[in-house]
């Protein structure tokens, strides 16, 4: 089978790595890919959001399956354009991808489906939003409605902080048009977990859970990022909780999307808070998490390509997934300054040594080769230094041994990935 994978981050390196191990695969292209992906697939110089060029390439090469990593091409209609061109695509239609593209839409669907979540209200006027915040008190959560690269959310500890966030998002437009509608939510308390389910429109197959670390600094301090590290499985996410999440969150959402005539096919990523009153939905995403995907792919024992095809073909009711009982951890190495401004072009060395650590696997995110063939950083999140182990502690030790083998003065990482589980 010929596959075109869309994207070029750490998630896509993990997907490319897993796809390249499939017995069904004959050729893998990745658009645009990165320096690590180039080691397992052929990179194609097409931007991940250039939907017409992606579809034209897939047709020209008679690709059997297009797999979409990031959300942006999906919200731009990649799956719809593939369907119109007679191509199979793993990922939801633009209408179903609204579950990620619009937080207000997600809230509507979740409410209709009876999904447990935070109390919320929606505003298009800053003054009304400020009045609501003053009435509710803190802590309280302020969110830009549209896509803001994961940075449109402020968990405000005080009313003043919430009011400032409202001003920045609605009046100063720090996230542009994404801030013209605002959501204000009850602040949920508990452990946060990312849960993934494969969906074929009708059937949802549980995959696995992972715990991400969104704040940039050790001890969960500093600004939110795309994710600084993850591990799987999170011990707090018990089989009983998984069953409850499938019954109360995933399946009702899938049924509601089908009822609306916009069935969801792809991977549904539920961002959950494990509260004292049970698991509650924070948000949906319509793709694998980054860096959660890296640890999921390390633990997946089934053929990924076969699973994605079953989701596309509506055959998940006859499919089962096997997972390793081992733990996996990914530590993200980012360019100094991230998630703020950072420099590009610094040289990275030592990846061969890192890869020799038993159980280790280095996934690339923002990397490229310069003219001399040196590996250079080209993004904010640059590497996902990962490892598996019999226990989380073993995986953690291996991942950090590999991190310490990387010679990259322009980079940094958190030193405490997995701390919640390791303290349990
Ligand atoms: P989101 O972009 O919706 O995932 O929000 C980013 C982060 O903000 C989440 O990963 C949570 O850590 C936090 N967050 C969002 N909504 C809430 C909420 N209602 N209660 C507590 N924390 C939240
Ligand atoms: N790591 C969180 C996300 O992919 O949205």
Tab-separated table of C-alpha atoms and ligand atoms in Angstrom:
chain	number	residue	atom	x	y	z
A	1	UNK	CA	0.000	0.000	0.000
A	2	UNK	CA	1.165	3.487	-0.834
A	3	UNK	CA	0.614	6.045	1.912
A	4	UNK	CA	0.926	9.814	2.048
A	5	UNK	CA	1.292	11.143	5.584
A	6	UNK	CA	0.653	14.850	6.064
A	7	UNK	CA	2.658	16.845	8.614
A	8	UNK	CA	6.193	17.373	9.768
A	9	UNK	CA	6.356	17.323	13.566
A	10	UNK	CA	7.191	14.831	16.285
A	11	UNK	CA	3.749	13.255	16.026
A	12	UNK	CA	4.287	12.631	12.326
A	13	UNK	CA	7.734	11.149	12.919
A	14	UNK	CA	6.147	8.706	15.374
A	15	UNK	CA	3.348	7.899	12.885
A	16	UNK	CA	5.865	7.482	10.050
A	17	UNK	CA	7.980	5.218	12.250
A	18	UNK	CA	4.954	3.062	13.139
A	19	UNK	CA	3.641	2.990	9.546
A	20	UNK	CA	7.056	2.002	8.240
A	21	UNK	CA	6.831	-1.137	10.387
A	22	UNK	CA	3.571	-2.216	8.739
A	23	UNK	CA	3.571	-5.369	6.656
A	24	UNK	CA	0.993	-3.701	4.379
A	25	UNK	CA	3.190	-0.726	3.474
A	26	UNK	CA	5.001	-0.561	0.150
A	27	UNK	CA	5.776	3.187	-0.024
A	28	UNK	CA	5.538	6.076	2.412
A	29	UNK	CA	5.679	9.743	1.466
A	30	UNK	CA	5.483	12.478	4.085
A	31	UNK	CA	4.609	16.091	3.285
A	32	UNK	CA	6.580	18.055	4.307
A	33	UNK	CA	8.314	15.773	6.872
A	34	UNK	CA	11.507	16.643	8.744
A	35	UNK	CA	15.077	15.394	9.053
A	36	UNK	CA	14.111	12.419	11.230
A	37	UNK	CA	11.179	11.428	9.043
A	38	UNK	CA	13.554	11.438	6.057
A	39	UNK	CA	15.240	8.404	7.638
A	40	UNK	CA	12.081	6.266	7.417
A	41	UNK	CA	10.158	7.782	4.484
A	42	UNK	CA	10.481	9.994	1.428
A	43	UNK	CA	9.796	13.625	2.260
A	44	UNK	CA	7.844	15.698	-0.256
A	45	UNK	CA	8.157	19.503	-0.341
A	46	UNK	CA	4.446	20.262	-0.013
A	47	UNK	CA	3.157	22.284	2.916
A	48	UNK	CA	0.783	20.440	5.261
A	49	UNK	CA	-1.909	23.055	4.609
A	50	UNK	CA	-1.647	23.077	0.814
A	51	UNK	CA	-4.705	20.873	0.340
A	52	UNK	CA	-4.905	21.105	-3.493
A	53	UNK	CA	-1.218	20.184	-3.892
A	54	UNK	CA	-1.533	17.282	-1.430
A	55	UNK	CA	-4.547	15.884	-3.275
A	56	UNK	CA	-2.864	16.334	-6.664
A	57	UNK	CA	0.234	14.494	-5.421
A	58	UNK	CA	-1.836	11.670	-3.943
A	59	UNK	CA	-3.729	11.232	-7.220
A	60	UNK	CA	-0.615	11.355	-9.342
A	61	UNK	CA	1.090	8.651	-7.278
A	62	UNK	CA	-2.099	6.583	-6.878
A	63	UNK	CA	-1.793	6.740	-3.100
A	64	UNK	CA	-3.988	4.165	-1.322
A	65	UNK	CA	-4.326	6.117	1.916
A	66	UNK	CA	-3.749	9.714	3.003
A	67	UNK	CA	-3.098	10.014	6.747
A	68	UNK	CA	-3.424	13.455	8.294
A	69	UNK	CA	-1.353	14.316	11.370
A	70	UNK	CA	-2.254	17.914	12.288
A	71	UNK	CA	-5.693	19.505	12.635
A	72	UNK	CA	-5.260	22.461	10.271
A	73	UNK	CA	-5.493	20.506	6.973
A	74	UNK	CA	-8.606	18.762	8.332
A	75	UNK	CA	-10.353	22.010	9.208
A	76	UNK	CA	-9.371	23.203	5.705
A	77	UNK	CA	-11.168	20.192	4.215
A	78	UNK	CA	-8.372	17.737	3.349
A	79	UNK	CA	-10.591	14.702	4.006
A	80	UNK	CA	-13.422	16.191	1.925
A	81	UNK	CA	-11.065	17.004	-0.954
A	82	UNK	CA	-9.672	13.464	-0.824
A	83	UNK	CA	-13.173	11.979	-0.881
A	84	UNK	CA	-14.080	14.159	-3.878
A	85	UNK	CA	-10.976	12.886	-5.669
A	86	UNK	CA	-11.747	9.244	-4.860
A	87	UNK	CA	-8.921	8.977	-2.322
A	88	UNK	CA	-9.104	7.309	1.081
A	89	UNK	CA	-8.163	9.616	3.950
A	90	UNK	CA	-7.692	8.934	7.643
A	91	UNK	CA	-9.090	11.989	9.405
A	92	UNK	CA	-12.479	13.674	9.777
A	93	UNK	CA	-14.336	15.877	7.295
A	94	UNK	CA	-14.142	19.642	7.842
A	95	UNK	CA	-17.642	19.501	9.338
A	96	UNK	CA	-16.579	16.882	11.891
A	97	UNK	CA	-13.213	18.582	12.508
A	98	UNK	CA	-15.170	21.490	13.982
A	99	UNK	CA	-14.975	19.481	17.201
A	100	UNK	CA	-11.480	20.934	17.426
A	101	UNK	CA	-11.801	24.063	15.303
A	102	UNK	CA	-14.515	25.634	17.441
A	103	UNK	CA	-14.691	25.222	21.185
A	104	UNK	CA	-18.254	26.616	21.180
A	105	UNK	CA	-19.313	23.903	18.692
A	106	UNK	CA	-17.720	21.237	20.914
A	107	UNK	CA	-19.684	22.556	23.877
A	108	UNK	CA	-22.936	22.391	21.867
A	109	UNK	CA	-22.287	18.798	20.780
A	110	UNK	CA	-21.136	17.753	24.244
A	111	UNK	CA	-24.203	19.298	25.866
A	112	UNK	CA	-26.524	17.584	23.360
A	113	UNK	CA	-24.740	14.277	23.996
A	114	UNK	CA	-24.937	14.662	27.777
A	115	UNK	CA	-21.165	14.579	28.138
A	116	UNK	CA	-19.922	15.584	31.605
A	117	UNK	CA	-17.849	18.772	31.492
A	118	UNK	CA	-17.292	22.198	33.009
A	119	UNK	CA	-20.090	24.739	33.367
A	120	UNK	CA	-19.564	27.318	30.590
A	121	UNK	CA	-20.828	30.483	28.958
A	122	UNK	CA	-20.052	32.130	25.617
A	123	UNK	CA	-19.476	35.840	24.944
A	124	UNK	CA	-18.964	38.169	22.013
A	125	UNK	CA	-18.852	41.314	24.210
A	126	UNK	CA	-15.922	41.927	26.538
A	127	UNK	CA	-17.970	43.853	29.093
A	128	UNK	CA	-20.501	41.029	29.494
A	129	UNK	CA	-17.636	38.546	29.864
A	130	UNK	CA	-16.040	40.686	32.588
A	131	UNK	CA	-19.347	40.937	34.448
A	132	UNK	CA	-19.763	37.140	34.311
A	133	UNK	CA	-16.258	36.589	35.671
A	134	UNK	CA	-16.885	39.039	38.522
A	135	UNK	CA	-20.119	37.204	39.358
A	136	UNK	CA	-18.543	33.714	39.269
A	137	UNK	CA	-15.233	34.493	40.992
A	138	UNK	CA	-11.886	32.737	40.566
A	139	UNK	CA	-10.301	30.364	39.705
A	140	UNK	CA	-11.931	30.534	36.297
A	141	UNK	CA	-10.898	29.658	32.750
A	142	UNK	CA	-10.941	32.092	29.796
A	143	UNK	CA	-10.654	30.677	26.250
A	144	UNK	CA	-10.480	32.111	22.750
A	145	UNK	CA	-13.045	30.191	20.671
A	146	UNK	CA	-11.044	29.491	17.511
A	147	UNK	CA	-7.716	27.795	16.890
A	148	UNK	CA	-4.910	29.612	18.705
A	149	UNK	CA	-2.138	26.990	18.479
A	150	UNK	CA	-3.010	25.686	21.936
A	151	UNK	CA	-2.201	29.067	23.450
A	152	UNK	CA	-5.657	30.645	23.617
A	153	UNK	CA	-6.484	29.425	27.137
A	154	UNK	CA	-5.895	31.258	30.404
A	155	UNK	CA	-6.508	29.443	33.687
A	156	UNK	CA	-6.943	32.539	35.855
A	157	UNK	CA	-6.221	32.274	39.566
A	158	UNK	CA	-7.813	35.671	40.269
A	159	UNK	CA	-10.660	37.758	38.849
A	160	UNK	CA	-8.148	40.459	37.848
A	161	UNK	CA	-6.146	37.908	35.834
A	162	UNK	CA	-9.335	36.727	34.113
A	163	UNK	CA	-10.348	40.306	33.265
A	164	UNK	CA	-6.915	40.971	31.819
A	165	UNK	CA	-7.187	37.821	29.669
A	166	UNK	CA	-10.575	39.001	28.370
A	167	UNK	CA	-9.069	42.367	27.416
A	168	UNK	CA	-6.096	40.738	25.672
A	169	UNK	CA	-8.122	38.174	23.753
A	170	UNK	CA	-11.185	40.294	22.804
A	171	UNK	CA	-9.897	43.853	22.650
A	172	UNK	CA	-6.146	43.588	21.957
A	173	UNK	CA	-6.829	40.542	19.693
A	174	UNK	CA	-3.596	38.793	20.664
A	175	UNK	CA	-4.852	35.655	18.900
A	176	UNK	CA	-6.452	37.549	16.010
A	177	UNK	CA	-9.890	36.438	14.840
A	178	UNK	CA	-9.777	33.364	17.129
A	179	UNK	CA	-10.603	35.780	19.954
A	180	UNK	CA	-13.798	37.322	18.605
A	181	UNK	CA	-15.828	34.748	20.556
A	182	UNK	CA	-14.851	33.876	24.097
A	183	UNK	CA	-15.727	30.961	26.357
A	184	UNK	CA	-15.595	31.207	30.101
A	185	UNK	CA	-15.542	27.943	32.002
A	186	UNK	CA	-15.650	26.576	35.488
A	187	UNK	CA	-12.143	25.560	36.539
A	188	UNK	CA	-12.014	21.766	36.843
A	189	UNK	CA	-9.672	20.319	39.440
A	190	UNK	CA	-7.822	17.016	39.188
A	191	UNK	CA	-5.317	15.183	37.021
A	192	UNK	CA	-5.427	15.893	33.326
A	193	UNK	CA	-5.256	12.971	30.904
A	194	UNK	CA	-5.312	12.684	27.104
A	195	UNK	CA	-7.398	9.769	25.851
A	196	UNK	CA	-7.521	8.532	22.268
A	197	UNK	CA	-10.214	6.533	20.486
A	198	UNK	CA	-10.214	5.358	16.879
A	199	UNK	CA	-13.560	6.104	15.242
A	200	UNK	CA	-15.121	4.946	11.978
A	201	UNK	CA	-18.260	7.066	12.157
A	202	UNK	CA	-20.234	4.467	14.123
A	203	UNK	CA	-17.855	2.428	16.236
A	204	UNK	CA	-15.261	3.760	18.642
A	205	UNK	CA	-12.303	1.619	19.632
A	206	UNK	CA	-10.430	2.709	22.735
A	207	UNK	CA	-6.734	3.226	22.102
A	208	UNK	CA	-4.792	4.358	25.156
A	209	UNK	CA	-4.311	7.275	27.490
A	210	UNK	CA	-1.261	9.442	28.077
A	211	UNK	CA	-0.461	12.332	30.358
A	212	UNK	CA	0.993	15.443	28.761
A	213	UNK	CA	2.866	18.268	30.540
A	214	UNK	CA	1.612	21.530	29.084
A	215	UNK	CA	3.473	24.104	31.148
A	216	UNK	CA	6.972	25.002	30.052
A	217	UNK	CA	8.650	24.756	33.456
A	218	UNK	CA	9.385	22.064	36.031
A	219	UNK	CA	6.640	21.596	38.602
A	220	UNK	CA	4.065	22.712	35.995
A	221	UNK	CA	5.030	26.377	36.097
A	222	UNK	CA	5.238	29.056	33.404
A	223	UNK	CA	3.185	29.502	30.247
A	224	UNK	CA	1.284	26.768	28.398
A	225	UNK	CA	3.002	25.062	25.462
A	226	UNK	CA	2.009	22.462	22.887
A	227	UNK	CA	3.302	19.854	25.360
A	228	UNK	CA	6.729	19.358	26.931
A	229	UNK	CA	6.603	15.620	27.520
A	230	UNK	CA	4.234	12.716	28.064
A	231	UNK	CA	4.019	9.188	29.337
A	232	UNK	CA	1.695	6.254	28.926
A	233	UNK	CA	-0.119	4.596	30.558
A	234	UNK	CA	-1.057	7.044	33.334
A	235	UNK	CA	-1.744	4.946	36.465
A	236	UNK	CA	-4.577	7.301	37.507
A	237	UNK	CA	-6.485	6.285	34.356
A	238	UNK	CA	-7.861	2.934	35.512
A	239	UNK	CA	-9.778	0.463	33.322
A	240	UNK	CA	-12.971	1.508	35.162
A	241	UNK	CA	-12.347	5.147	34.245
A	242	UNK	CA	-11.649	4.165	30.645
A	243	UNK	CA	-14.974	2.309	30.485
A	244	UNK	CA	-16.756	5.357	31.919
A	245	UNK	CA	-15.063	7.660	29.380
A	246	UNK	CA	-16.087	5.390	26.501
A	247	UNK	CA	-19.697	5.153	27.756
A	248	UNK	CA	-20.287	8.748	28.830
A	249	UNK	CA	-18.015	10.794	26.572
A	250	UNK	CA	-16.740	9.050	23.426
A	251	UNK	CA	-19.728	6.939	22.315
A	252	UNK	CA	-22.397	9.612	22.994
A	253	UNK	CA	-20.311	12.169	21.059
A	254	UNK	CA	-19.896	9.781	18.134
A	255	UNK	CA	-23.648	9.126	18.138
A	256	UNK	CA	-24.453	12.858	18.267
A	257	UNK	CA	-22.074	13.600	15.381
A	258	UNK	CA	-23.687	10.843	13.303
A	259	UNK	CA	-27.172	12.135	14.208
A	260	UNK	CA	-26.153	15.576	12.897
A	261	UNK	CA	-25.130	14.030	9.581
A	262	UNK	CA	-21.431	14.688	10.210
A	263	UNK	CA	-20.108	11.302	11.359
A	264	UNK	CA	-16.647	11.398	12.920
A	265	UNK	CA	-13.961	9.234	11.297
A	266	UNK	CA	-10.433	9.478	12.559
A	267	UNK	CA	-8.879	9.642	15.984
A	268	UNK	CA	-10.881	11.427	18.640
A	269	UNK	CA	-8.614	12.904	21.308
A	270	UNK	CA	-10.454	13.703	24.519
A	271	UNK	CA	-8.675	16.059	26.897
A	272	UNK	CA	-10.045	14.967	30.265
A	273	UNK	CA	-9.906	16.105	33.854
A	274	UNK	CA	-10.135	13.255	36.356
A	275	UNK	CA	-12.187	15.088	38.975
A	276	UNK	CA	-13.542	13.781	42.268
A	277	UNK	CA	-16.914	13.551	40.529
A	278	UNK	CA	-15.488	11.398	37.721
A	279	UNK	CA	-13.849	12.118	34.367
A	280	UNK	CA	-14.957	15.362	32.709
A	281	UNK	CA	-14.314	16.637	29.210
A	282	UNK	CA	-12.052	19.684	28.796
A	283	UNK	CA	-11.822	19.610	25.015
A	284	UNK	CA	-11.803	17.425	21.945
A	285	UNK	CA	-9.118	17.327	19.314
A	286	UNK	CA	-9.543	15.543	16.006
A	287	UNK	CA	-6.032	14.099	15.693
A	288	UNK	CA	-3.335	12.403	17.703
A	289	UNK	CA	-1.711	14.509	20.417
A	290	UNK	CA	1.809	15.771	20.076
A	291	UNK	CA	3.783	14.525	22.057
A	292	UNK	CA	1.221	11.912	23.237
A	293	UNK	CA	1.372	10.151	19.863
A	294	UNK	CA	5.049	9.397	20.379
A	295	UNK	CA	4.378	7.288	23.488
A	296	UNK	CA	1.265	5.694	21.989
A	297	UNK	CA	3.189	4.538	18.926
A	298	UNK	CA	5.939	3.109	21.137
A	299	UNK	CA	3.326	1.035	22.999
A	300	UNK	CA	1.168	0.005	20.018
A	301	UNK	CA	1.805	-3.588	19.008
A	302	UNK	CA	-0.853	-3.886	16.302
A	303	UNK	CA	-0.247	-2.865	12.717
A	304	UNK	CA	-1.036	0.884	12.645
A	305	UNK	CA	-1.808	0.934	8.926
A	306	UNK	CA	-4.315	-1.911	9.278
A	307	UNK	CA	-6.000	-0.054	12.141
A	308	UNK	CA	-6.255	3.224	10.217
A	309	UNK	CA	-7.674	1.379	7.206
A	310	UNK	CA	-10.280	-0.328	9.389
A	311	UNK	CA	-11.326	3.119	10.653
A	312	UNK	CA	-11.617	4.441	7.081
A	313	UNK	CA	-13.558	1.385	5.933
A	314	UNK	CA	-16.058	1.305	8.813
A	315	UNK	CA	-14.687	-2.008	10.093
A	316	UNK	CA	-13.649	-1.140	13.621
A	317	UNK	CA	-16.397	-3.360	15.059
A	318	UNK	CA	-14.290	-6.299	13.838
A	319	UNK	CA	-10.949	-4.890	14.923
A	320	UNK	CA	-8.898	-5.176	18.113
A	321	UNK	CA	-5.759	-3.334	19.140
A	322	UNK	CA	-2.887	-4.800	21.113
A	323	UNK	CA	-0.768	-2.670	23.436
A	324	UNK	CA	2.503	-3.340	25.173
A	325	UNK	CA	2.286	-3.585	28.955
A	326	UNK	CA	5.492	-1.540	29.090
A	327	UNK	CA	5.566	2.133	29.951
A	328	UNK	CA	6.763	4.781	27.529
A	329	UNK	CA	7.928	8.349	28.066
A	330	UNK	CA	8.784	11.203	25.742
A	331	UNK	CA	10.792	14.225	26.883
A	332	UNK	CA	10.469	17.191	24.533
A	333	UNK	CA	13.608	19.175	23.856
A	334	UNK	CA	12.703	22.706	22.751
A	335	UNK	CA	14.624	25.716	21.484
A	336	UNK	CA	15.549	28.184	24.259
A	337	UNK	CA	12.848	30.826	24.473
A	338	UNK	CA	9.963	28.522	23.493
A	339	UNK	CA	6.960	29.064	23.801
A	340	UNK	CA	8.013	32.684	23.251
A	341	UNK	CA	10.448	33.847	20.573
A	342	UNK	CA	13.325	31.459	19.887
A	343	UNK	CA	16.281	31.205	17.521
A	344	UNK	CA	16.427	28.790	14.580
A	345	UNK	CA	19.453	27.174	13.029
A	346	UNK	CA	21.389	25.961	16.104
A	347	UNK	CA	23.258	22.700	15.506
A	348	UNK	CA	22.239	19.498	17.326
A	349	UNK	CA	24.677	16.643	17.924
A	350	UNK	CA	24.761	13.391	19.844
A	351	UNK	CA	21.607	11.739	18.483
A	352	UNK	CA	23.515	8.566	17.540
A	353	UNK	CA	24.649	8.214	21.165
A	354	UNK	CA	21.130	8.956	22.417
A	355	UNK	CA	19.686	6.261	20.157
A	356	UNK	CA	22.079	3.681	21.644
A	357	UNK	CA	20.544	3.953	25.114
A	358	UNK	CA	18.581	0.689	25.620
A	359	UNK	CA	14.882	1.273	24.944
A	360	UNK	CA	15.425	4.786	23.569
A	361	UNK	CA	13.945	6.246	20.402
A	362	UNK	CA	14.450	9.830	19.263
A	363	UNK	CA	11.610	11.413	17.324
A	364	UNK	CA	12.315	14.629	15.453
A	365	UNK	CA	9.935	17.590	15.409
A	366	UNK	CA	11.410	20.872	14.164
A	367	UNK	CA	14.619	19.646	12.520
A	368	UNK	CA	16.290	19.944	9.133
A	369	UNK	CA	19.716	19.339	7.573
A	370	UNK	CA	21.771	22.402	6.625
A	371	UNK	CA	23.940	22.544	3.510
A	372	UNK	CA	26.799	20.765	5.285
A	373	UNK	CA	24.465	17.999	6.434
A	374	UNK	CA	24.388	19.139	10.063
A	375	UNK	CA	21.186	18.611	11.958
A	376	UNK	CA	19.719	22.010	12.874
A	377	UNK	CA	16.735	23.173	14.912
A	378	UNK	CA	13.971	24.782	12.849
A	379	UNK	CA	11.084	24.952	15.285
A	380	UNK	CA	10.064	25.534	18.905
A	381	UNK	CA	9.670	21.910	19.868
A	382	UNK	CA	12.598	20.178	18.220
A	383	UNK	CA	13.089	16.631	19.523
A	384	UNK	CA	10.997	14.040	21.340
A	385	UNK	CA	13.552	11.948	23.183
A	386	UNK	CA	11.624	8.815	24.111
A	387	UNK	CA	12.071	5.452	25.751
A	388	UNK	CA	10.147	2.385	26.819
A	389	UNK	CA	10.765	0.335	29.936
A	390	UNK	CA	9.245	-2.351	32.145
A	391	UNK	CA	8.119	0.388	34.531
A	392	UNK	CA	7.640	4.120	34.159
A	393	UNK	CA	10.730	4.693	36.280
A	394	UNK	CA	12.848	2.559	33.925
A	395	UNK	CA	11.417	4.362	30.893
A	396	UNK	CA	12.036	7.730	32.542
A	397	UNK	CA	15.652	6.894	33.413
A	398	UNK	CA	16.339	5.699	29.865
A	399	UNK	CA	14.686	8.766	28.312
A	400	UNK	CA	16.757	11.163	30.428
A	401	UNK	CA	19.966	9.186	29.819
A	402	UNK	CA	19.245	9.684	26.115
A	403	UNK	CA	18.460	13.391	26.675
A	404	UNK	CA	21.831	13.793	28.382
A	405	UNK	CA	23.572	12.277	25.357
A	406	UNK	CA	22.158	15.027	23.116
A	407	UNK	CA	24.595	17.902	22.638
A	408	UNK	CA	22.499	20.963	21.888
A	409	UNK	CA	23.366	24.164	23.758
A	410	UNK	CA	20.439	25.949	22.051
A	411	UNK	CA	17.896	23.608	23.624
A	412	UNK	CA	16.259	22.844	26.949
A	413	UNK	CA	13.788	20.363	28.427
A	414	UNK	CA	11.779	19.762	31.562
A	415	UNK	CA	13.533	17.441	34.004
A	416	UNK	CA	10.389	16.192	35.750
A	417	UNK	CA	8.250	14.478	33.102
A	418	UNK	CA	6.099	11.830	34.792
A	419	UNK	CA	6.350	13.327	38.277
A	420	UNK	CA	2.689	12.797	39.155
A	421	UNK	CA	2.790	9.094	38.409
A	422	UNK	CA	6.238	8.594	39.925
A	423	UNK	CA	5.066	10.146	43.193
A	424	UNK	CA	1.950	7.938	43.388
B	1	LIG	P1	-7.448	23.547	25.931
B	1	LIG	O1	-6.780	24.322	24.827
B	1	LIG	O2	-8.915	23.693	25.995
B	1	LIG	O3	-6.938	22.143	26.012
B	1	LIG	O4	-6.883	24.169	27.283
B	1	LIG	C1	-5.507	24.194	27.556
B	1	LIG	C2	-5.282	23.780	28.977
B	1	LIG	O5	-5.953	24.656	29.883
B	1	LIG	C3	-5.827	22.422	29.290
B	1	LIG	O6	-4.949	21.429	28.905
B	1	LIG	C4	-6.008	22.503	30.778
B	1	LIG	O7	-4.787	22.305	31.447
B	1	LIG	C5	-6.441	23.910	30.984
B	1	LIG	N1	-7.906	23.987	31.016
B	1	LIG	C6	-8.743	24.202	29.987
B	1	LIG	N2	-10.020	24.214	30.393
B	1	LIG	C7	-10.009	23.998	31.717
B	1	LIG	C8	-11.033	23.901	32.728
B	1	LIG	N3	-12.319	24.070	32.437
B	1	LIG	N4	-10.644	23.681	33.990
B	1	LIG	C9	-9.335	23.556	34.307
B	1	LIG	N5	-8.338	23.632	33.416
B	1	LIG	C10	-8.652	23.849	32.132
B	2	LIG	N1	-0.200	17.701	23.472
B	2	LIG	C1	-1.464	18.281	23.342
B	2	LIG	C2	-1.965	18.378	21.979
B	2	LIG	O1	-1.486	17.739	21.070
B	2	LIG	O2	-2.923	19.109	21.771
